[in-house]
Coordinates of C-alpha atoms in Angstrom, one line a residue:
Chain A
X1 CA 0.0 0.0 0.0
X2 CA 1.5 3.3 -0.9
X3 CA 1.7 6.1 1.6
X4 CA 3.5 8.4 -0.6
X5 CA 1.2 11.3 -0.1
X6 CA 1.6 11.0 3.7
X7 CA -2.0 11.8 4.3
X8 CA -4.0 9.4 6.6
X9 CA -6.5 7.3 4.6
X10 CA -10.1 8.0 5.2
X11 CA -10.8 4.5 6.5
X12 CA -8.1 4.9 9.2
X13 CA -9.5 8.3 10.2
X14 CA -13.0 6.9 10.5
X15 CA -11.8 4.0 12.6
X16 CA -9.9 6.3 15.0
X17 CA -12.9 8.6 15.2
X18 CA -15.1 5.6 16.0
X19 CA -12.9 4.1 18.7
X20 CA -12.7 7.5 20.5
X21 CA -16.1 9.0 19.9
X22 CA -18.4 6.0 20.6
X23 CA -17.5 5.4 24.2
X24 CA -16.8 9.2 24.8
X25 CA -20.2 10.3 23.6
X26 CA -22.0 7.4 25.4
X27 CA -20.5 8.5 28.7
X28 CA -21.0 12.2 27.9
X29 CA -24.7 11.6 27.3
X30 CA -25.5 9.0 29.9
X31 CA -23.1 9.9 32.6
X32 CA -22.1 13.5 32.4
X33 CA -25.2 15.2 31.1
X34 CA -27.4 13.7 33.8
X35 CA -25.4 15.5 36.5
X36 CA -26.2 18.8 34.8
X37 CA -29.9 17.9 34.8
X38 CA -29.8 16.9 38.5
X39 CA -28.1 20.2 39.2
X40 CA -30.7 22.1 37.3
X41 CA -33.7 20.3 38.9
X42 CA -32.3 21.0 42.3
X43 CA -33.3 24.6 41.8
X44 CA -36.9 23.7 40.7
X45 CA -40.1 23.7 42.7
X46 CA -41.9 20.4 43.4
X47 CA -45.3 20.4 41.7
X48 CA -48.1 17.9 41.5
X49 CA -47.6 17.0 37.8
X50 CA -45.9 14.6 35.5
X51 CA -42.9 15.0 35.9
X52 CA -43.2 16.4 39.5
X53 CA -41.0 19.5 39.1
X54 CA -41.6 23.0 37.8
X55 CA -40.2 24.3 34.5
X56 CA -36.9 26.1 34.5
X57 CA -37.8 28.7 31.9
X58 CA -41.0 30.6 31.4
X59 CA -41.2 32.5 28.1
X60 CA -44.9 33.1 28.2
X61 CA -45.8 36.8 27.8
X62 CA -47.3 37.4 31.2
X63 CA -44.4 35.9 33.2
X64 CA -42.7 37.9 35.8
X65 CA -39.3 36.6 35.0
X66 CA -38.1 34.1 32.3
X67 CA -35.9 32.3 34.7
X68 CA -37.6 30.3 37.4
X69 CA -35.0 29.1 39.9
X70 CA -35.3 28.8 43.6
X71 CA -32.9 28.1 46.4
X72 CA -35.7 26.8 48.5
X73 CA -34.5 23.2 48.4
X74 CA -31.0 24.0 49.6
X75 CA -32.5 26.3 52.3
X76 CA -34.7 23.5 53.4
X77 CA -31.7 21.1 53.6
X78 CA -29.8 23.5 55.8
X79 CA -32.8 24.2 58.0
X80 CA -34.1 20.8 58.6
X81 CA -32.2 18.7 61.1
X82 CA -32.9 15.5 59.3
X83 CA -30.4 16.3 56.5
X84 CA -27.7 17.4 58.9
X85 CA -28.1 14.2 60.9
X86 CA -28.1 12.1 57.7
X87 CA -25.0 13.6 56.3
X88 CA -23.2 13.5 59.6
X89 CA -24.2 9.9 60.3
X90 CA -23.1 8.8 56.8
X91 CA -19.7 10.4 57.3
X92 CA -19.4 8.8 60.8
X93 CA -20.5 5.3 59.6
X94 CA -18.3 5.5 56.5
X95 CA -15.3 6.7 58.5
X96 CA -15.6 4.0 61.2
X97 CA -16.3 1.3 58.6
X98 CA -13.2 2.3 56.6
X99 CA -11.0 2.1 59.8
X100 CA -12.5 -1.3 60.6
X101 CA -11.9 -2.5 57.0
X102 CA -8.3 -1.3 57.3
X103 CA -7.7 -3.1 60.6
X104 CA -9.0 -6.4 59.2
X105 CA -7.8 -5.9 55.6
X106 CA -4.2 -4.9 56.2
X107 CA -3.2 -8.1 58.1
X108 CA -5.1 -10.1 55.6
X109 CA -3.3 -8.5 52.6
X110 CA 0.0 -8.8 54.4
X111 CA -0.6 -12.5 55.2
X112 CA -1.6 -13.3 51.6
X113 CA 1.5 -11.5 50.3
X114 CA 3.7 -13.6 52.6
X115 CA 2.3 -16.9 51.4
X116 CA 3.8 -19.1 48.7
X117 CA 2.8 -18.1 45.1
X118 CA 0.5 -21.1 44.7
X119 CA -1.4 -20.5 48.0
X120 CA -1.4 -16.8 47.3
X121 CA -3.5 -17.1 44.1
X122 CA -6.0 -19.4 45.8
X123 CA -6.4 -16.9 48.7
X124 CA -6.7 -14.0 46.3
X125 CA -9.4 -15.8 44.4
X126 CA -11.2 -16.4 47.7
X127 CA -11.1 -12.6 48.4
X128 CA -12.3 -11.7 45.0
X129 CA -15.0 -14.4 44.6
X130 CA -17.6 -12.8 46.9
X131 CA -17.3 -9.5 45.0
X132 CA -18.3 -11.4 41.8
X133 CA -21.4 -13.0 43.4
X134 CA -24.5 -11.2 44.5
X135 CA -24.0 -8.2 46.9
X136 CA -27.7 -8.0 47.8
X137 CA -27.9 -11.7 48.7
X138 CA -24.7 -11.5 50.8
X139 CA -26.2 -8.7 52.8
X140 CA -29.3 -10.8 53.1
X141 CA -27.1 -13.7 54.5
X142 CA -26.5 -11.4 57.6
X143 CA -30.2 -11.1 58.2
X144 CA -30.2 -14.9 58.4
X145 CA -27.3 -14.7 60.8
X146 CA -28.3 -11.8 63.1
X147 CA -32.1 -12.0 63.3
X148 CA -33.9 -12.5 66.5
X149 CA -34.5 -16.1 65.5
X150 CA -31.4 -16.1 63.4
X151 CA -28.4 -18.5 63.4
X152 CA -26.3 -16.7 66.1
X153 CA -29.1 -16.3 68.5
X154 CA -30.3 -19.8 68.2
X155 CA -26.8 -21.2 68.6
X156 CA -26.2 -19.1 71.8
X157 CA -29.6 -20.0 73.2
X158 CA -29.0 -23.7 72.5
X159 CA -25.6 -23.5 74.3
X160 CA -27.3 -21.8 77.2
X161 CA -25.1 -18.7 77.1
X162 CA -28.1 -16.4 76.8
X163 CA -31.7 -16.8 77.9
X164 CA -33.3 -14.2 75.7
X165 CA -32.3 -13.3 72.1
X166 CA -29.8 -10.4 71.7
X167 CA -31.0 -7.5 69.5
X168 CA -28.4 -7.5 66.7
X169 CA -30.3 -6.9 63.5
X170 CA -31.7 -3.5 62.8
X171 CA -28.9 -1.7 64.7
X172 CA -26.0 0.5 63.7
X173 CA -23.7 -2.4 64.6
X174 CA -25.3 -4.5 61.9
X175 CA -24.7 -1.7 59.4
X176 CA -21.0 -1.5 60.3
X177 CA -20.8 -5.3 60.0
X178 CA -22.5 -5.2 56.6
X179 CA -20.3 -2.5 55.2
X180 CA -17.1 -4.1 56.3
X181 CA -18.3 -7.5 55.0
X182 CA -19.2 -6.0 51.6
X183 CA -16.3 -3.8 51.0
X184 CA -13.4 -5.7 52.5
X185 CA -12.2 -7.0 49.0
X186 CA -11.8 -3.4 47.9
X187 CA -9.4 -2.8 50.9
X188 CA -7.5 -6.1 50.5
X189 CA -6.7 -5.9 46.8
X190 CA -4.9 -2.5 46.5
X191 CA -3.1 -3.2 49.8
X192 CA -2.0 -6.6 48.4
X193 CA -0.7 -5.1 45.2
X194 CA 1.6 -2.7 47.0
X195 CA 2.7 -5.2 49.6
X196 CA 3.4 -7.9 47.0
X197 CA 5.7 -5.6 45.0
X198 CA 7.5 -4.3 48.0
X199 CA 11.3 -4.8 48.0
X200 CA 12.3 -6.9 51.0
X201 CA 15.9 -5.7 51.1
X202 CA 15.1 -2.7 53.3
X203 CA 13.2 -4.9 55.8
X204 CA 16.1 -7.4 55.9
X205 CA 18.6 -4.7 56.3
X206 CA 16.6 -3.2 59.2
X207 CA 16.2 -6.6 60.8
X208 CA 20.0 -7.2 60.4
X209 CA 20.7 -4.0 62.1
X210 CA 18.6 -5.1 65.1
X211 CA 15.2 -3.6 64.5
X212 CA 12.3 -5.5 66.0
X213 CA 9.4 -6.8 64.0
X214 CA 7.1 -4.0 65.0
X215 CA 9.8 -1.4 64.3
X216 CA 10.3 -2.8 60.9
X217 CA 6.5 -2.6 60.3
X218 CA 5.9 0.9 61.5
X219 CA 9.1 2.5 60.1
X220 CA 9.4 0.7 56.8
X221 CA 6.5 -1.4 55.7
X222 CA 3.6 0.9 56.7
X223 CA 5.0 4.1 55.2
X224 CA 5.9 2.3 51.9
X225 CA 2.4 0.9 51.6
X226 CA 0.7 4.3 52.1
X227 CA -0.5 4.5 48.4
X228 CA -2.3 1.2 48.9
X229 CA -3.8 2.3 52.3
X230 CA -5.2 5.5 50.7
X231 CA -6.5 3.7 47.6
X232 CA -8.2 1.0 49.6
X233 CA -9.6 3.4 52.2
X234 CA -11.1 5.6 49.5
X235 CA -12.6 2.6 47.6
X236 CA -14.4 1.7 50.9
X237 CA -15.2 5.2 52.1
X238 CA -16.7 6.6 48.9
X239 CA -19.3 3.9 48.2
X240 CA -20.0 3.5 51.9
X241 CA -20.9 7.2 52.2
X242 CA -23.8 6.9 49.7
X243 CA -24.8 3.4 50.7
X244 CA -28.5 2.6 50.5
X245 CA -29.0 -1.2 50.6
X246 CA -27.1 -2.0 53.8
X247 CA -28.7 0.6 56.1
X248 CA -32.2 -0.1 54.8
X249 CA -31.8 -3.9 55.2
X250 CA -29.6 -4.2 58.3
X251 CA -30.1 -0.8 60.0
X252 CA -32.9 0.4 62.3
X253 CA -35.4 3.1 61.6
X254 CA -32.8 5.6 62.9
X255 CA -30.0 4.5 60.6
X256 CA -30.5 7.6 58.5
X257 CA -27.7 7.4 56.0
X258 CA -27.9 10.0 53.3
X259 CA -28.3 7.4 50.5
X260 CA -31.4 6.1 52.3
X261 CA -32.8 9.6 52.9
X262 CA -32.4 10.5 49.3
X263 CA -34.1 7.3 48.2
X264 CA -37.0 7.9 50.5
X265 CA -37.3 11.5 49.5
X266 CA -37.5 10.4 45.9
X267 CA -39.7 7.3 46.1
X268 CA -41.8 7.9 49.2
X269 CA -42.2 11.7 49.3
X270 CA -41.9 12.0 45.5
X271 CA -40.0 15.3 46.0
X272 CA -37.7 15.1 43.0
X273 CA -36.2 18.7 43.4
X274 CA -35.3 18.1 47.0
X275 CA -33.8 14.7 46.2
X276 CA -31.7 16.4 43.5
X277 CA -30.5 19.0 46.0
X278 CA -29.5 16.2 48.4
X279 CA -27.7 14.4 45.6
X280 CA -25.9 17.6 44.6
X281 CA -24.6 18.2 48.1
X282 CA -23.5 14.6 48.4
X283 CA -21.6 14.9 45.1
X284 CA -19.7 17.9 46.5
X285 CA -18.9 15.9 49.6
X286 CA -17.4 13.0 47.6
X287 CA -15.3 15.2 45.3
X288 CA -12.5 15.5 47.9
X289 CA -12.1 11.7 48.5
X290 CA -12.3 11.0 44.8
X291 CA -9.4 13.5 44.1
X292 CA -7.4 11.8 46.9
X293 CA -8.0 8.4 45.2
X294 CA -6.9 9.8 41.8
X295 CA -3.7 11.2 43.2
X296 CA -2.9 8.0 45.1
X297 CA -3.3 6.0 41.9
X298 CA -1.1 8.3 40.0
X299 CA 1.6 7.8 42.6
X300 CA 1.2 4.0 42.3
X301 CA 1.7 4.0 38.5
Chain B
X1 CA 7.2 -10.0 49.0
X2 CA 9.0 -13.4 49.3
X3 CA 10.6 -13.0 52.7
X4 CA 12.2 -16.1 54.2
X5 CA 10.0 -15.6 57.3
X6 CA 6.6 -17.0 56.9
X7 CA 3.5 -15.3 58.2
X8 CA 3.4 -15.0 62.0
X9 CA 0.7 -16.6 64.2
X10 CA -1.1 -13.3 64.6
X11 CA -1.2 -12.9 60.8
X12 CA -2.4 -16.5 60.3
X13 CA -5.2 -16.1 62.8
X14 CA -6.4 -12.8 61.2
X15 CA -6.4 -14.6 57.8
X16 CA -8.5 -17.5 59.3
X17 CA -10.9 -15.0 60.9
X18 CA -11.1 -12.9 57.7
X19 CA -12.0 -15.8 55.5
X20 CA -14.4 -17.3 58.1
X21 CA -16.1 -13.8 58.2
X22 CA -16.4 -13.8 54.4
X23 CA -17.7 -17.3 54.0
X24 CA -19.6 -18.5 57.2
X25 CA -22.7 -16.4 56.6
X26 CA -23.1 -17.6 53.0
X27 CA -22.6 -21.2 54.1
X28 CA -25.1 -20.9 57.0
X29 CA -27.7 -19.4 54.6
X30 CA -27.1 -22.2 52.2
X31 CA -27.5 -24.8 54.9
X32 CA -30.8 -23.2 56.0
X33 CA -32.1 -23.4 52.4
X34 CA -32.4 -27.2 52.9
X35 CA -34.2 -26.8 56.2
X36 CA -37.7 -28.3 56.1
X37 CA -38.9 -25.9 58.8
X38 CA -39.9 -22.4 57.9
X39 CA -38.4 -21.1 61.2
X40 CA -34.7 -20.5 61.2
X41 CA -34.5 -21.6 64.9
X42 CA -35.5 -25.2 64.4
X43 CA -33.9 -27.8 62.2
X44 CA -36.9 -29.7 60.7
X45 CA -34.8 -32.1 58.7
X46 CA -33.4 -32.1 55.2
X47 CA -35.8 -30.9 52.5
X48 CA -35.8 -29.4 49.0
X49 CA -39.3 -28.0 49.4
X50 CA -38.2 -24.4 49.1
X51 CA -36.6 -25.2 45.8
X52 CA -39.8 -26.6 44.4
X53 CA -41.7 -23.7 45.8
X54 CA -39.4 -21.4 43.9
X55 CA -40.1 -23.2 40.6
X56 CA -43.8 -22.5 41.1
X57 CA -43.3 -18.8 41.9
X58 CA -44.2 -17.1 38.7
X59 CA -43.2 -13.7 39.9
X60 CA -39.7 -14.8 40.7
X61 CA -39.3 -16.8 37.5
X62 CA -40.4 -13.8 35.3
X63 CA -38.2 -11.4 37.2
X64 CA -35.2 -13.8 36.8
X65 CA -35.8 -14.1 33.1
X66 CA -36.0 -10.3 32.7
X67 CA -32.8 -9.9 34.7
X68 CA -30.9 -12.5 32.7
X69 CA -32.0 -10.8 29.5
X70 CA -31.0 -7.3 30.6
X71 CA -27.7 -8.7 32.0
X72 CA -26.8 -10.5 28.7
X73 CA -27.6 -7.5 26.5
X74 CA -26.0 -4.9 28.7
X75 CA -22.9 -6.9 29.3
X76 CA -22.4 -7.4 25.5
X77 CA -22.8 -3.7 24.7
X78 CA -20.7 -2.7 27.7
X79 CA -17.9 -5.0 26.5
X80 CA -17.9 -3.4 23.1
X81 CA -18.0 0.2 24.4
X82 CA -15.6 -0.6 27.2
X83 CA -13.1 -2.2 24.9
X84 CA -13.2 0.7 22.6
X85 CA -12.6 3.0 25.5
X86 CA -9.6 0.9 26.6
X87 CA -8.2 1.1 23.1
X88 CA -8.8 4.8 22.9
X89 CA -6.9 5.4 26.1
X90 CA -3.9 3.2 25.4
X91 CA -3.5 2.9 21.6
X92 CA -4.7 6.3 20.2
X93 CA -2.3 9.1 20.5
X94 CA -3.3 12.4 22.0
X95 CA -6.8 13.5 21.3
X96 CA -8.9 16.4 22.4
X97 CA -10.7 15.9 25.7
X98 CA -8.6 13.0 26.8
X99 CA -8.4 14.3 30.3
X100 CA -12.2 14.5 30.6
X101 CA -12.4 11.0 29.0
X102 CA -10.1 9.5 31.7
X103 CA -12.3 11.1 34.4
X104 CA -15.5 9.8 32.8
X105 CA -14.1 6.3 32.8
X106 CA -13.0 6.4 36.5
X107 CA -16.0 8.2 38.0
X108 CA -18.8 5.6 37.5
X109 CA -16.7 3.1 39.5
X110 CA -16.9 5.2 42.7
X111 CA -20.1 7.1 42.2
X112 CA -22.8 6.3 44.8
X113 CA -25.5 4.3 43.1
X114 CA -28.3 6.6 44.4
X115 CA -26.7 9.5 42.5
X116 CA -26.1 7.5 39.3
X117 CA -29.7 6.2 39.4
X118 CA -31.3 9.5 40.2
X119 CA -29.4 11.4 37.5
X120 CA -30.1 8.8 34.8
X121 CA -33.8 8.8 35.6
X122 CA -33.9 12.6 35.4
X123 CA -32.1 12.4 32.0
X124 CA -34.7 9.9 30.7
X125 CA -37.6 12.1 32.0
X126 CA -36.0 15.2 30.4
X127 CA -35.4 13.4 27.1
X128 CA -39.0 12.2 27.0
X129 CA -40.1 15.8 27.4
X130 CA -37.7 17.0 24.7
X131 CA -37.8 14.4 22.0
X132 CA -40.5 12.0 23.1
X133 CA -38.0 9.1 23.8
X134 CA -38.1 6.9 25.8
X135 CA -41.8 6.5 25.7
X136 CA -41.9 4.5 28.9
X137 CA -39.3 3.3 31.3
X138 CA -38.5 -0.4 31.7
X139 CA -36.1 -3.0 30.3
X140 CA -34.6 -0.6 27.7
X141 CA -33.8 2.2 30.2
X142 CA -32.4 -0.3 32.7
X143 CA -30.2 -1.8 30.0
X144 CA -28.8 1.7 29.0
X145 CA -28.1 2.4 32.7
X146 CA -26.3 -0.9 33.2
X147 CA -24.3 -0.5 30.0
X148 CA -23.1 2.9 31.3
X149 CA -21.7 1.8 34.6
X150 CA -20.5 -1.6 33.4
X151 CA -18.5 -0.2 30.5
X152 CA -16.4 1.8 32.9
X153 CA -15.4 -1.5 34.7
X154 CA -14.5 -3.1 31.4
X155 CA -12.6 -0.1 30.2
X156 CA -10.4 -0.3 33.3
X157 CA -9.8 -4.1 32.9
X158 CA -9.0 -3.8 29.2
X159 CA -6.9 -0.8 29.7
X160 CA -4.8 -2.5 32.3
X161 CA -4.2 -5.5 30.0
X162 CA -3.4 -3.3 27.0
X163 CA -1.0 -1.2 29.0
X164 CA 1.0 -4.2 30.2
X165 CA 1.0 -5.8 26.8
X166 CA 4.0 -5.8 24.5
X167 CA 3.2 -3.6 21.5
X168 CA 5.8 -5.1 19.2
X169 CA 3.3 -7.5 17.5
X170 CA 1.0 -4.7 16.6
X171 CA 3.9 -2.5 15.4
X172 CA 5.2 -5.3 13.2
X173 CA 1.7 -5.8 11.7
X174 CA 1.5 -2.0 11.0
X175 CA 5.0 -2.0 9.4
X176 CA 3.9 -4.8 7.1
X177 CA 1.1 -2.6 5.9
X178 CA -1.8 -3.6 8.1
X179 CA -4.4 -0.9 8.5
X180 CA -5.2 0.2 12.1
X181 CA -8.6 -1.4 12.1
X182 CA -7.3 -4.6 10.6
X183 CA -4.5 -4.8 13.2
X184 CA -7.0 -4.2 16.0
X185 CA -9.2 -7.1 14.8
X186 CA -6.5 -9.5 13.8
X187 CA -3.9 -8.9 16.5
X188 CA -5.0 -6.8 19.4
X189 CA -8.5 -8.2 20.1
X190 CA -7.4 -11.9 20.1
X191 CA -4.6 -11.0 22.5
X192 CA -6.9 -9.2 25.0
X193 CA -9.8 -11.7 24.5
X194 CA -9.4 -13.2 28.1
X195 CA -9.7 -9.7 29.6
X196 CA -12.8 -9.1 27.5
X197 CA -14.3 -12.3 28.6
X198 CA -13.7 -11.6 32.3
X199 CA -15.0 -8.1 31.7
X200 CA -18.2 -9.4 30.1
X201 CA -18.7 -11.8 33.1
X202 CA -18.2 -8.9 35.6
X203 CA -20.7 -6.8 33.7
X204 CA -23.1 -9.6 33.6
X205 CA -23.0 -10.2 37.4
X206 CA -23.0 -6.5 38.2
X207 CA -26.2 -6.1 36.1
X208 CA -27.8 -9.2 37.6
X209 CA -27.2 -7.9 41.1
X210 CA -28.1 -4.2 40.7
X211 CA -31.0 -3.0 42.8
X212 CA -30.6 0.8 43.2
X213 CA -30.0 1.9 39.7
X214 CA -32.6 -0.4 38.3
X215 CA -35.2 0.8 40.8
X216 CA -34.6 4.4 39.7
X217 CA -34.6 3.7 35.9
X218 CA -37.4 1.2 35.8
X219 CA -41.0 2.0 35.1
X220 CA -44.2 0.5 36.5
X221 CA -44.2 -2.7 34.5
X222 CA -40.6 -4.0 34.8
X223 CA -39.4 -5.6 38.0
X224 CA -35.9 -7.2 38.0
X225 CA -34.9 -10.0 40.2
X226 CA -33.1 -7.9 42.8
X227 CA -36.2 -5.6 43.0
X228 CA -38.4 -8.6 43.8
X229 CA -35.8 -10.0 46.3
X230 CA -35.5 -6.6 48.0
X231 CA -39.2 -6.2 48.5
X232 CA -39.3 -9.7 50.1
X233 CA -36.3 -9.5 52.4
X234 CA -37.2 -6.1 53.6
X235 CA -39.7 -8.0 55.8
X236 CA -37.0 -10.4 57.2
X237 CA -36.0 -14.0 56.5
X238 CA -38.0 -15.9 53.9
X239 CA -37.0 -19.5 53.3
X240 CA -37.5 -19.5 49.5
X241 CA -35.1 -16.6 49.2
X242 CA -32.5 -18.8 51.0
X243 CA -33.0 -21.4 48.2
X244 CA -32.8 -18.7 45.5
X245 CA -29.7 -17.2 47.0
X246 CA -28.1 -20.7 47.1
X247 CA -28.8 -21.2 43.4
X248 CA -27.6 -17.8 42.4
X249 CA -24.4 -17.7 44.5
X250 CA -23.6 -21.4 43.7
X251 CA -24.0 -20.9 39.9
X252 CA -22.1 -17.6 39.8
X253 CA -19.2 -19.0 41.9
X254 CA -19.0 -22.1 39.8
X255 CA -19.1 -20.1 36.6
X256 CA -16.4 -17.7 37.8
X257 CA -14.1 -20.5 39.0
X258 CA -14.4 -22.3 35.7
X259 CA -14.0 -19.2 33.6
X260 CA -10.9 -18.0 35.6
X261 CA -9.4 -21.5 35.3
X262 CA -9.9 -21.5 31.5
X263 CA -8.4 -17.9 31.2
X264 CA -5.5 -18.8 33.4
X265 CA -4.8 -22.0 31.3
X266 CA -4.9 -20.1 28.0
X267 CA -2.6 -17.4 29.4
X268 CA -0.1 -20.0 30.5
X269 CA -0.3 -21.6 27.1
X270 CA 0.5 -18.4 25.3
X271 CA 3.3 -17.5 27.6
X272 CA 4.8 -21.0 27.2
X273 CA 4.5 -20.8 23.4
X274 CA 6.2 -17.4 23.5
X275 CA 9.1 -18.8 25.5
X276 CA 9.5 -21.9 23.3
X277 CA 9.1 -20.1 20.0

């Protein structure tokens, strides 16, 4: 094929255009544009109509102003305690769950990285496998475990350790348990990938010079694995913050996480503009952890 | 990290605890699915009655069929779009908007589902007002939503594979006069096929499992399996859901294990061939 004229053939240009534009435009239309609409509707008024929000522009001759926007939804969020409590409780539950995930996930990742390569692959597969199976049904498994007539209570009753069932389901404790259980693979995998690649010469040198195991850990291993700690923590923290399924299945009536409040606002109260305002605020809250995650990934690569 | 010292007792016990934590609840639930008694507290003997009850439950069967259909279609489209996105990010030289593109690929992975679901629904409603499409919400809108978030996962998987792959084969094909599209189809795609298959499987299971986004983007008529399950388990333990969960988790785990075994074997074969040839 002659390329004497040095211009790119039309077919090649078309192919290049297709590879880039098709996924780009799909995401622009179905992922990026929707946020703009959420933002817009968060300034609308709820009305009893189909769809249940007011128009943004009014070009009819008698209109007072062509732009109909209101800050009422945001004012309502800041004035009603429900939203403050929900945002605060989500932050608290997500933070504590992330710490718990780290405390369990770090030794697990460390242990897996220390195993023989054959065992390592099997253990990694065992960590990943639950992530591939149903999340909803794994949360349900905890209802079977924790319920008043559930597995743990019946076992304890049978052993005679308790006489009345313990309240475990529909508590905040159950929510923590559910989040740690669901998101632990997201903590273990990035930690494993930094720990596995870590050069052991530094550790050996420190040990030869008389450092104790815990000194080696806190002075060498932990600082070197920080990118993995940050990536894992953010991968747990961000989805936990907006979690809906776990608090509504395992939590009590007072487990007001923001994801659940938004869902109820939308489906039960049918207040779409207010739900949009709640979503917009949540989006601004997660921007910071997302940027942390991005920078930690850049550091890793 | 191949230190001469093996894991300590502390590390070993945490590992045991961690894996028990991950697997005991699932195993207990599976055991209960064979319990003849409807009460979790009593063991009424071995029985498969909840499984036969499931087969006669038309609502669950219909929801399962709908979910499988949506999962198969959305996983296929997501694999096509996600692979293109992976190719664009690793094999296309600079293009305008690359920075935004990278962000658009990464964001769906961490976006809370309530936000993705709400925003997509509002998009569909606005589109309906503007251009009259979609006429109603249901299987089609759920499929579009699932393609959108699954393609990001596939793009990440494919991108990782492409980035770690030796480009010399593709360069050789180009030097011999292959056109970019031809090279992609004859050289690149066969080499990344295992990643595309695992991406398809992940997209399939993510779609099959999604409750929140489907609830937002569905209309009155269409209930997917997770939506039916959620409305049932909101009220507590139901024995036929134990049976359903056992079937779903069992099938998915088996499928994933077989698939990863096949992928691992094919990768070993190609690396062995490369070494011998």
